[in-house]
mmCIF file of C-alpha atoms in Angstrom:
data_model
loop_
_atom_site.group_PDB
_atom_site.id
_atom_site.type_symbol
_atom_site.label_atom_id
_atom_site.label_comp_id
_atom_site.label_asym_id
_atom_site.label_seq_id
_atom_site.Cartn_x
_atom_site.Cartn_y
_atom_site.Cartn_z
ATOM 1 C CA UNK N 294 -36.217 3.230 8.654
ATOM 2 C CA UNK N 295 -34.649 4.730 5.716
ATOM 3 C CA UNK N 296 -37.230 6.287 2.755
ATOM 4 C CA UNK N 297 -37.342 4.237 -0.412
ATOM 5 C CA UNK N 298 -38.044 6.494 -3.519
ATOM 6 C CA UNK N 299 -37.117 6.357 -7.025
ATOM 7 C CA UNK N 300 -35.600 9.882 -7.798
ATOM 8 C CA UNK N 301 -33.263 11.144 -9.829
ATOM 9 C CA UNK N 302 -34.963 9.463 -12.818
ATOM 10 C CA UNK N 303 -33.550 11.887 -15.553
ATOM 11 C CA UNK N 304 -33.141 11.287 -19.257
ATOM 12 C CA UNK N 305 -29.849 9.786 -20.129
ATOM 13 C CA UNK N 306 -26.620 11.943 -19.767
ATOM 14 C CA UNK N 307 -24.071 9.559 -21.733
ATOM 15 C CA UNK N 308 -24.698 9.694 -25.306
ATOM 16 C CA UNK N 309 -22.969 6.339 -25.817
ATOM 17 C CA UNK N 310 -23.659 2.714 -23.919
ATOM 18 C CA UNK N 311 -21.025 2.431 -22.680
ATOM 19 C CA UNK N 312 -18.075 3.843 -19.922
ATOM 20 C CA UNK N 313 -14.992 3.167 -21.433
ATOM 21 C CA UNK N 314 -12.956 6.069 -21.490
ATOM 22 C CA UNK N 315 -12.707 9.358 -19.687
ATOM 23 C CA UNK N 316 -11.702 11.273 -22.951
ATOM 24 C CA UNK N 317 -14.949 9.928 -25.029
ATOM 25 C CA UNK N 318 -17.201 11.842 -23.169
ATOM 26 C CA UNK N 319 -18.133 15.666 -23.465
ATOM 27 C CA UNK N 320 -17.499 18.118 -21.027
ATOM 28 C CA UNK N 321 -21.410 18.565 -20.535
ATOM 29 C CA UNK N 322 -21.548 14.880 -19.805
ATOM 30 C CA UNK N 323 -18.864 14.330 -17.261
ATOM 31 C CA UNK N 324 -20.100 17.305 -15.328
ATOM 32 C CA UNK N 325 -23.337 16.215 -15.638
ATOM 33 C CA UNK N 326 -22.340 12.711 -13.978
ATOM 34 C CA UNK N 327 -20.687 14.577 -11.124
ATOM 35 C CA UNK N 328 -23.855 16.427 -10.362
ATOM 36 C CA UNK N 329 -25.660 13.372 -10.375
ATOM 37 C CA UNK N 330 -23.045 11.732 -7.853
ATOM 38 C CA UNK N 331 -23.255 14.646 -5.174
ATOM 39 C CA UNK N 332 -27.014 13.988 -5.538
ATOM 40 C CA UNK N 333 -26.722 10.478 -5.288
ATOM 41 C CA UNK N 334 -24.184 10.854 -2.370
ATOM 42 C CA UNK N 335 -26.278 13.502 -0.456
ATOM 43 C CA UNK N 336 -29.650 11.427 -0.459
ATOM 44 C CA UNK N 337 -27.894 8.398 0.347
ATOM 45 C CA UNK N 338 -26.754 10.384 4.127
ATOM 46 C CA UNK N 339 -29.966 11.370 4.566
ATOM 47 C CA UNK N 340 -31.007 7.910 5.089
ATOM 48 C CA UNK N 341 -33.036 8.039 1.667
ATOM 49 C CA UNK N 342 -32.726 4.836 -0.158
ATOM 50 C CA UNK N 343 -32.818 5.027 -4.173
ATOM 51 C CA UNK N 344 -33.934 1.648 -5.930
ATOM 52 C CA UNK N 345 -33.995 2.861 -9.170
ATOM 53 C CA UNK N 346 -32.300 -0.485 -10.783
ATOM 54 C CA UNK N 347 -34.745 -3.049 -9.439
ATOM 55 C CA UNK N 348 -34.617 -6.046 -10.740
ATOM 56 C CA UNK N 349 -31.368 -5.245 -12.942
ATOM 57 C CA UNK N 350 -28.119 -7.664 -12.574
ATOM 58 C CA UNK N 351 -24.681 -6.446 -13.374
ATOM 59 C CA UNK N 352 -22.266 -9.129 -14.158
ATOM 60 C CA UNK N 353 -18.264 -7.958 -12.830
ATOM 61 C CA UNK N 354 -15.980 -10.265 -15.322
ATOM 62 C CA UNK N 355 -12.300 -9.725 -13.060
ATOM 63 C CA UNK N 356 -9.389 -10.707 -14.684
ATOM 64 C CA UNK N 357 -6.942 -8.524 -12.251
ATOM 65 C CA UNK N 358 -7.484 -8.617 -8.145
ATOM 66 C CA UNK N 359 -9.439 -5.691 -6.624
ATOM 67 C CA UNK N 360 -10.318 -4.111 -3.532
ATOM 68 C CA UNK N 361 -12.436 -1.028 -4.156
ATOM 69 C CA UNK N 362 -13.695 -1.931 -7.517
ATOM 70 C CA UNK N 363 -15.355 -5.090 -6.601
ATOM 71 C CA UNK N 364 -16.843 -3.919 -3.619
ATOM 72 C CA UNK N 365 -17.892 -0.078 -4.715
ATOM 73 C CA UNK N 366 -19.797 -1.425 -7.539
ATOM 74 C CA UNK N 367 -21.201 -4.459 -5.958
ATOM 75 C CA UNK N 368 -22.714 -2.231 -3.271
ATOM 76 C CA UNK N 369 -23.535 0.397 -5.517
ATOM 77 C CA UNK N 370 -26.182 -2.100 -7.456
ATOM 78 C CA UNK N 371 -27.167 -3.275 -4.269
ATOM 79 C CA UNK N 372 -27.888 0.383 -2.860
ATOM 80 C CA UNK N 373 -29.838 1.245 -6.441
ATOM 81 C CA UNK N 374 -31.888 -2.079 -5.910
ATOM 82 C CA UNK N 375 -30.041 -4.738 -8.206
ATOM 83 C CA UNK N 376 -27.778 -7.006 -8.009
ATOM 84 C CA UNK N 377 -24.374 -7.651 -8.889
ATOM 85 C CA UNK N 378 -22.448 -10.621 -9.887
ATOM 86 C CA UNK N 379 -18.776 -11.275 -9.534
ATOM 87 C CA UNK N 380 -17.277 -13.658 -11.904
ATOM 88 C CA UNK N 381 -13.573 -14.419 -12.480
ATOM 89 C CA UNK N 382 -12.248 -15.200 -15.591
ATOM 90 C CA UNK N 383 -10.224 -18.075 -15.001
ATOM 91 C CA UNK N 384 -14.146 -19.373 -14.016
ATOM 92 C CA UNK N 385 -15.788 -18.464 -17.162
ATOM 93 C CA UNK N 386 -14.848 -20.376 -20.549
ATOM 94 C CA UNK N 387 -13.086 -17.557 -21.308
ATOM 95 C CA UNK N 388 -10.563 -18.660 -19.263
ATOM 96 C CA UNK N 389 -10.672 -21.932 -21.857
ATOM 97 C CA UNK N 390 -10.405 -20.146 -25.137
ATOM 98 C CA UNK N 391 -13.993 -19.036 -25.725
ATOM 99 C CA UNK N 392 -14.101 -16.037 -27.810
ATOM 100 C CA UNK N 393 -15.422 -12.582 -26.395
ATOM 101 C CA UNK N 394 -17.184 -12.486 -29.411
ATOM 102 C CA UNK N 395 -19.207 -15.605 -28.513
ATOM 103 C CA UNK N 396 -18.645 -14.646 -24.834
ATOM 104 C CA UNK N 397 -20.257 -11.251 -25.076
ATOM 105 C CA UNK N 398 -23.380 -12.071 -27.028
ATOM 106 C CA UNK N 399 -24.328 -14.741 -24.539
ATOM 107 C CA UNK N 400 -23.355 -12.184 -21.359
ATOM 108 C CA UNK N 401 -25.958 -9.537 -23.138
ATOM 109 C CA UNK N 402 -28.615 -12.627 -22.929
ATOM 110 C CA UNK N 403 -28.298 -13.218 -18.860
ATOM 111 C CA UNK N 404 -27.633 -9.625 -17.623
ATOM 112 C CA UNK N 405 -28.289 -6.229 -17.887
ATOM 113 C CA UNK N 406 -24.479 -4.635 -17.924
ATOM 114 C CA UNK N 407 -21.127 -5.653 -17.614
ATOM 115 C CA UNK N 408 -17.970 -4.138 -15.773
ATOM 116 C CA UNK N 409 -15.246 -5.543 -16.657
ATOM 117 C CA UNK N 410 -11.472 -4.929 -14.740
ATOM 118 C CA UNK N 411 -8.907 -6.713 -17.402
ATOM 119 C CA UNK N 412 -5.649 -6.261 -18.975
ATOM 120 C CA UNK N 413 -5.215 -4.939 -22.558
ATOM 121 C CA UNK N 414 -7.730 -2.122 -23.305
ATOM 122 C CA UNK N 415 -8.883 -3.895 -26.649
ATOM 123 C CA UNK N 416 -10.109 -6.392 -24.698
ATOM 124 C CA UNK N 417 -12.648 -4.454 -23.481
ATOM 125 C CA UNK N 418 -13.399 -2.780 -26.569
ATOM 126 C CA UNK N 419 -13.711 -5.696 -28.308
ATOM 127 C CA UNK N 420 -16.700 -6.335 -25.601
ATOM 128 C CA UNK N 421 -18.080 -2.881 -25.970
ATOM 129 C CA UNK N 422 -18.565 -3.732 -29.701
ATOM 130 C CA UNK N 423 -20.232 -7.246 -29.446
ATOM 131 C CA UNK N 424 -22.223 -6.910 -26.712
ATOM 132 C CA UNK N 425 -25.470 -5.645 -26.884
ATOM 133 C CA UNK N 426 -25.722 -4.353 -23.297
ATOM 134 C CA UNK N 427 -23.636 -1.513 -21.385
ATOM 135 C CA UNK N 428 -19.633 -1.871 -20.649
ATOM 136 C CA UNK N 429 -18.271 -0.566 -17.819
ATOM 137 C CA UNK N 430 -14.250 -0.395 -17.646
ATOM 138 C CA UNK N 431 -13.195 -1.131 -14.216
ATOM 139 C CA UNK N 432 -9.598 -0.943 -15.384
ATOM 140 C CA UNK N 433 -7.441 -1.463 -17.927
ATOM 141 C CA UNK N 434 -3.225 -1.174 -18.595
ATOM 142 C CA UNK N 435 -3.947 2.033 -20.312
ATOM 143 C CA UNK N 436 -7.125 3.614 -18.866
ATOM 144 C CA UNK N 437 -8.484 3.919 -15.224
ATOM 145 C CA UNK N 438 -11.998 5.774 -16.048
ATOM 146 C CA UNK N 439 -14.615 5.031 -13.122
ATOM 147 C CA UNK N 440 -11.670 5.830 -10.400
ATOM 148 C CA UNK N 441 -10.615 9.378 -11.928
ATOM 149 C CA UNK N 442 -14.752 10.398 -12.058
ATOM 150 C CA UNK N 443 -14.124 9.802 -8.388
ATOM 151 C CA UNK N 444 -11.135 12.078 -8.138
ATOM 152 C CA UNK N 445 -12.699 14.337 -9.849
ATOM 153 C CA UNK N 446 -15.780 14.282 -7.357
ATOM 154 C CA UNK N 447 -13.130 14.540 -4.250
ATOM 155 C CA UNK N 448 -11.430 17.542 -5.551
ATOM 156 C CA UNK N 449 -14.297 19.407 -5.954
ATOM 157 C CA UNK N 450 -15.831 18.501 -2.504
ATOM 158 C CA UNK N 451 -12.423 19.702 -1.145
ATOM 159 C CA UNK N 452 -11.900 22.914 -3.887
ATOM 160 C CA UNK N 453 -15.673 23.939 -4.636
ATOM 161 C CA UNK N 454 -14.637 23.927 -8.231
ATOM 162 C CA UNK N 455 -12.541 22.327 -10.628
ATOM 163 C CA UNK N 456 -11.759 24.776 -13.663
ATOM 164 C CA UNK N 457 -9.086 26.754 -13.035
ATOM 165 C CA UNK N 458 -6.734 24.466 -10.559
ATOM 166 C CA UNK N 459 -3.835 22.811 -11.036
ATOM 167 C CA UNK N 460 -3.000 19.249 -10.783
ATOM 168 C CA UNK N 461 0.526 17.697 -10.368
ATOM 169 C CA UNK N 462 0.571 13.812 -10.903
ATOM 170 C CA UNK N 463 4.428 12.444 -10.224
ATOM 171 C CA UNK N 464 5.784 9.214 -10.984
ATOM 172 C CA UNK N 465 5.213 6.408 -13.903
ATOM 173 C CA UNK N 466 3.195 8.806 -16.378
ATOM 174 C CA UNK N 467 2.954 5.772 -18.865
ATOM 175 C CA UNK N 468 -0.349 4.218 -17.000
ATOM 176 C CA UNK N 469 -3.935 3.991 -16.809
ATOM 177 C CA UNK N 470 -4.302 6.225 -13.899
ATOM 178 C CA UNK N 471 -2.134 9.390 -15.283
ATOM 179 C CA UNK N 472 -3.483 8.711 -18.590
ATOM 180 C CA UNK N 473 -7.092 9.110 -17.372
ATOM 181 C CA UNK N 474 -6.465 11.889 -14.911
ATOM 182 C CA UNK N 475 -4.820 13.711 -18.528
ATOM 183 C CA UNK N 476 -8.151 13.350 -19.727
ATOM 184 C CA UNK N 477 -10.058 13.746 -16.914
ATOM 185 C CA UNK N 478 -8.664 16.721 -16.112
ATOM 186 C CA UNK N 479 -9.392 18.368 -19.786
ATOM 187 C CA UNK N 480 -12.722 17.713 -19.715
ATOM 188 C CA UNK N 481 -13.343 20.019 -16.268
ATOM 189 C CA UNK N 482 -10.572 22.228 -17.277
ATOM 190 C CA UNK N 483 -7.929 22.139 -15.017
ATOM 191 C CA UNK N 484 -4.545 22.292 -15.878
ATOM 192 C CA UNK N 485 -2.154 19.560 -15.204
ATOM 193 C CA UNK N 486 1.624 19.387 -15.147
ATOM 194 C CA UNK N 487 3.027 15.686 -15.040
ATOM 195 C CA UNK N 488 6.306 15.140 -13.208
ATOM 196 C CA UNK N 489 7.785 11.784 -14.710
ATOM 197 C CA UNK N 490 11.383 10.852 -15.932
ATOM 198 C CA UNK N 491 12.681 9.665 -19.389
ATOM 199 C CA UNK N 492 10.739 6.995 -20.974
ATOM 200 C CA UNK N 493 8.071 6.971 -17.798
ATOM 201 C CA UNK N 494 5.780 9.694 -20.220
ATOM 202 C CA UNK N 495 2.305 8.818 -20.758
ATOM 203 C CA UNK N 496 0.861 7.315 -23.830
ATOM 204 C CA UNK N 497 1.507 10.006 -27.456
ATOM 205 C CA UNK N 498 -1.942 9.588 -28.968
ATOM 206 C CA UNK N 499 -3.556 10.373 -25.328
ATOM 207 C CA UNK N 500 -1.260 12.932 -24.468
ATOM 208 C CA UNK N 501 -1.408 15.048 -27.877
ATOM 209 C CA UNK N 502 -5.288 14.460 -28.052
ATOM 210 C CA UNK N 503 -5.558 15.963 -24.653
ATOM 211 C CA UNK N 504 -3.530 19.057 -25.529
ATOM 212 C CA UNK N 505 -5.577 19.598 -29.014
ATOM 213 C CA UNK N 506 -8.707 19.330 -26.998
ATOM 214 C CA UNK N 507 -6.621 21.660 -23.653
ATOM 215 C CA UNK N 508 -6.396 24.343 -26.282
ATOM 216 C CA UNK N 509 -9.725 24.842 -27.162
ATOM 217 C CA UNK N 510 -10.790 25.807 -23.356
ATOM 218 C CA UNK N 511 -7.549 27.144 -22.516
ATOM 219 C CA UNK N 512 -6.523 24.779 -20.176
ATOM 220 C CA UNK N 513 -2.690 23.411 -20.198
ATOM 221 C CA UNK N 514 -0.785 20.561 -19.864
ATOM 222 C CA UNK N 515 2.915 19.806 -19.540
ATOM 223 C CA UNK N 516 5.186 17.211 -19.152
ATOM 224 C CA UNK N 517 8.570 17.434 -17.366
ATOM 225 C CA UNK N 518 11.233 15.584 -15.652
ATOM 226 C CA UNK N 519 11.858 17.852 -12.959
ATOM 227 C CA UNK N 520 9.404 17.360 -10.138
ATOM 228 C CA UNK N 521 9.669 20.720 -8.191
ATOM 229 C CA UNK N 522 9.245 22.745 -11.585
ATOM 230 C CA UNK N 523 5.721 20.512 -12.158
ATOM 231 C CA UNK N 524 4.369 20.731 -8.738
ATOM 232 C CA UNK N 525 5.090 24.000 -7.982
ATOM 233 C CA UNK N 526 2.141 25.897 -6.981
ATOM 234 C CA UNK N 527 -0.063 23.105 -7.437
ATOM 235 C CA UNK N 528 -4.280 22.715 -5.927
ATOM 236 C CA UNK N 529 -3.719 19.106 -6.124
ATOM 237 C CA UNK N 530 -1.067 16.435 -5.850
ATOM 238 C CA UNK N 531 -1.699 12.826 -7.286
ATOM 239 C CA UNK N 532 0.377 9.393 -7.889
ATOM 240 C CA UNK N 533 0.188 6.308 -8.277
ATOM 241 C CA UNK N 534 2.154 2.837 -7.597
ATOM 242 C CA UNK N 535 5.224 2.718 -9.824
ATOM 243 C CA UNK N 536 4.965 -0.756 -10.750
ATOM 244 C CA UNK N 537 1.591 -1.999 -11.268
ATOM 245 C CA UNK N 538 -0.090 -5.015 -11.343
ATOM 246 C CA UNK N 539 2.049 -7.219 -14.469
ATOM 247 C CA UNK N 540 5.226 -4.842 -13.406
ATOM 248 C CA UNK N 541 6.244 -6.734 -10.227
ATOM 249 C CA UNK N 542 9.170 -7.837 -11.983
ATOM 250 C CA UNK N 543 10.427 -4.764 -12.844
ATOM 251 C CA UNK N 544 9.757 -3.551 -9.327
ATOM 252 C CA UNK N 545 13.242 -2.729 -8.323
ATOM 253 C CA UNK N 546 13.965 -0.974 -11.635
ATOM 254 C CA UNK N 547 11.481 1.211 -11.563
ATOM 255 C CA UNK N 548 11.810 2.053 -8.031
ATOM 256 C CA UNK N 549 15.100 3.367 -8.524
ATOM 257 C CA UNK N 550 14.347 5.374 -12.407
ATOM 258 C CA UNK N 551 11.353 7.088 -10.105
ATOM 259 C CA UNK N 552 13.193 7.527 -6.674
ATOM 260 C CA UNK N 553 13.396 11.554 -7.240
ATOM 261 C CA UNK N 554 9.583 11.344 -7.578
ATOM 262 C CA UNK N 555 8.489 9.780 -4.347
ATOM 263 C CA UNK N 556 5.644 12.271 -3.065
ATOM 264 C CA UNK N 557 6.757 13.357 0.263
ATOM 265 C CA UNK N 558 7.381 16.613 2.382
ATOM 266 C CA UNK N 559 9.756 18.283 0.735
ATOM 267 C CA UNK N 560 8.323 18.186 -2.570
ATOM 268 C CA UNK N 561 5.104 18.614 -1.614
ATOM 269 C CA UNK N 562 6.423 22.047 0.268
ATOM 270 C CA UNK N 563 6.252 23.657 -3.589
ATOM 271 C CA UNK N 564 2.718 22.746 -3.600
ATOM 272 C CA UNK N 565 0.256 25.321 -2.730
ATOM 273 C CA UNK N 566 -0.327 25.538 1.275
ATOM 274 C CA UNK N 567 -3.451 24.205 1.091
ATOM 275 C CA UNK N 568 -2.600 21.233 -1.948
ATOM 276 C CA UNK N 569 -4.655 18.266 -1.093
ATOM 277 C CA UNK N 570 -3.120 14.666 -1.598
ATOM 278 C CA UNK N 571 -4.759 11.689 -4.066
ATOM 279 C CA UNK N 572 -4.187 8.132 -4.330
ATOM 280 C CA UNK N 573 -6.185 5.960 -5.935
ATOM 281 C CA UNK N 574 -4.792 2.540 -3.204
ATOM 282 C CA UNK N 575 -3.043 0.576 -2.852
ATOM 283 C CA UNK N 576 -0.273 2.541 -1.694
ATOM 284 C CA UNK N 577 3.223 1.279 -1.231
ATOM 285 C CA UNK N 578 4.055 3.352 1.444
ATOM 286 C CA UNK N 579 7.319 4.690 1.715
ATOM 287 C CA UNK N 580 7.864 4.062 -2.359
ATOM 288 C CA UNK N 581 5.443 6.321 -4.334
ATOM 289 C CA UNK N 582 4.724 8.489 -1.058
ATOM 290 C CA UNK N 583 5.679 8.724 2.330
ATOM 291 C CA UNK N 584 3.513 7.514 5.381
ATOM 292 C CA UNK N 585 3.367 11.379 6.745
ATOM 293 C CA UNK N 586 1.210 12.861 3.578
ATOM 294 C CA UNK N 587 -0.853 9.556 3.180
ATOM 295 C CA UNK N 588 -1.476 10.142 6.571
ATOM 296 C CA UNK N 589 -1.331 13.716 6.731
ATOM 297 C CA UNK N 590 -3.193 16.948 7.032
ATOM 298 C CA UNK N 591 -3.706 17.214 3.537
ATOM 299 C CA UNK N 592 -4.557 13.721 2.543
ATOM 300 C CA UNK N 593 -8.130 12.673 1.238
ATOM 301 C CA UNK N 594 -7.347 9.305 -0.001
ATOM 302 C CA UNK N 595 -10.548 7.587 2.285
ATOM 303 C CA UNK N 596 -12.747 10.136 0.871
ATOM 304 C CA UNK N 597 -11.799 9.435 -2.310
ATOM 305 C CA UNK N 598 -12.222 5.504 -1.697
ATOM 306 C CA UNK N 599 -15.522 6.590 -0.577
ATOM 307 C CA UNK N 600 -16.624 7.921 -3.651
ATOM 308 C CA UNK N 601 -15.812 5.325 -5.963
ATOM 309 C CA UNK N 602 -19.194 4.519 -5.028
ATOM 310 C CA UNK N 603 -21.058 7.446 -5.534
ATOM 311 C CA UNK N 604 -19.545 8.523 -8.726
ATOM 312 C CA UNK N 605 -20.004 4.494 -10.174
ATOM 313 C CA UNK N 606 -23.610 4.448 -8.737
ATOM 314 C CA UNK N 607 -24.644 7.869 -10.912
ATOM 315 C CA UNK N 608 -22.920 5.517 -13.945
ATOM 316 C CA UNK N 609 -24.910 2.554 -13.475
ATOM 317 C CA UNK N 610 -27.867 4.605 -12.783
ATOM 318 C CA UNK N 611 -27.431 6.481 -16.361
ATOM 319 C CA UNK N 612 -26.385 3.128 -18.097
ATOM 320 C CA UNK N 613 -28.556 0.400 -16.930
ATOM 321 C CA UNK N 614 -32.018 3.002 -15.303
#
């Protein structure tokens, strides 16, 4: 029988409501969340249950399909002591033309928090700033937050630190995962070099933000088209589909504009000996990487699955304890 105990009751670490963005929290508060994850993570082997959100309901609004998301978080409340409910948005009279004004007031009436996994990034915004209770973003087109606090949680179980390395992501730079890996990876200071080609480069305002803020700790980040140059040398290799969900139709575009950035062995043999390989899934294998590193030696993509629900558990535990 496992032990029930309500630990880790801290004071808050986010100074805001809501998990939106990598890049609007501090450095102090990111790490802070990570330490609270291994906790979280190493209590939870030793058979020690936590059921710090008793009695509190999350409501998931899902506009896009998921995998990891739905399940991480919906196990995460479960594992804390609440509950979670899943709600699609073609179900909800959202779906009909209600507005998320009128939607999120009445949400913040019935539950305790809401992670939402949409589209446009204002929609959720526009949630975050009518709703009285905590927003989660479970993904958007521009940012990818909850997934890259995982990554960030792998690569230090794997590295024993995280200032100091080097990250290469390679592919489409222009989406939510590179733009919140750039931000991400600012915060912890690491340094990351992002191999994408002409008009595949991540979002301006996020980009020249991150540098501003990259100066200031003396981290650095670069963009260039030439994979080998970006990768060299690199602690930690990263991509991502190259057409996401919305870009099927541009599938066989983009497959051929990012070609020269499929992650496989021979650009990965620039990478330091003992790189390790990220993915947030799905993969298209063969496309964005090749079955031997998803499947190889230095591949830690399961792990990294695995901690989606560690590092969302230490958010919901912050937001809605």
């Amino acid at each position: 029988m496992s032990k029930v105990m309500n630990i880790l009751e801290s004071k808050h670490i986010l100074s805001s409501k809501d998990f939106l963005t990598i890049g609007e929290h501090s450095r102090e508060e990111i790490f802070a969340l990570l330490d609270d994850a291994i906790k979280i993570k190493k209590l939870q082997k030793a058979g020690v249950s936590n059921q710090i959100l008793q009695g509190k309901v999350l409501g998931m609004i899902f506009e896009k399909s998921s995998t990891r998301t739905r399940i991480s978080f919906e196990v995460g409340m479960l594992q804390l002591g609440g509950e979670a409910i899943f709600l699609s948005s073609k179900d909800l009279q959202l779906g009909r033309g209600e507005s998320i004004h009128d939607t999120a007031k009445v949400m913040s009436r019935y539950v305790d928090g809401l992670m939402i996994r949409t589209t446009k990034h204002e929609i959720i915004e526009e949630f975050a700033k009518y709703a009285s209770i905590p927003i989660i973003n479970g993904l958007t087109d521009k940012h990818h937050p909850v997934q890259v606090l995982s990554d960030l949680l792998t690569i230090y179980e794997h590295k024993g630190k995280l200032t100091g390395l080097k990250m290469c992501f390679s592919g489409d730079a222009n989406n939510n995962m590179c733009h919140s890996l750039i931000e991400g990876a600012v915060k912890v200071g690491m340094n990351i070099s992002i191999a994408c080609p002409k008009g595949y480069e991540p979002d301006e305002a996020i980009f020249l933000k991150a540098k501003e803020e990259a100066k200031k700790i003396g981290s650095k980040i670069e963009v260039d088209s030439d994979p080998i140059k970006m990768i060299k040398d690199a602690d930690v290799v990263v991509t991502d589909v190259f057409a996401s969900m919305g870009q099927e139709h541009e599938a066989k575009k983009r497959l051929f504009d990012l070609q020269d950035y499929q992650v496989n062995e021979s650009l990965c043999s620039y990478a330091k000996n003992d790189y390790i390989f990220l993915h947030c899934l799905p993969a298209h294998r063969e496309e964005e990487v090749t079955s031997s590193i998803i499947d190889g030696e230095h591949s830690v993509v399961f792990d990294e699955a695995e901690n989606r629900l560690h590092a969302q558990k230490a958010i919901l535990k912050d937001l809605l304890g």
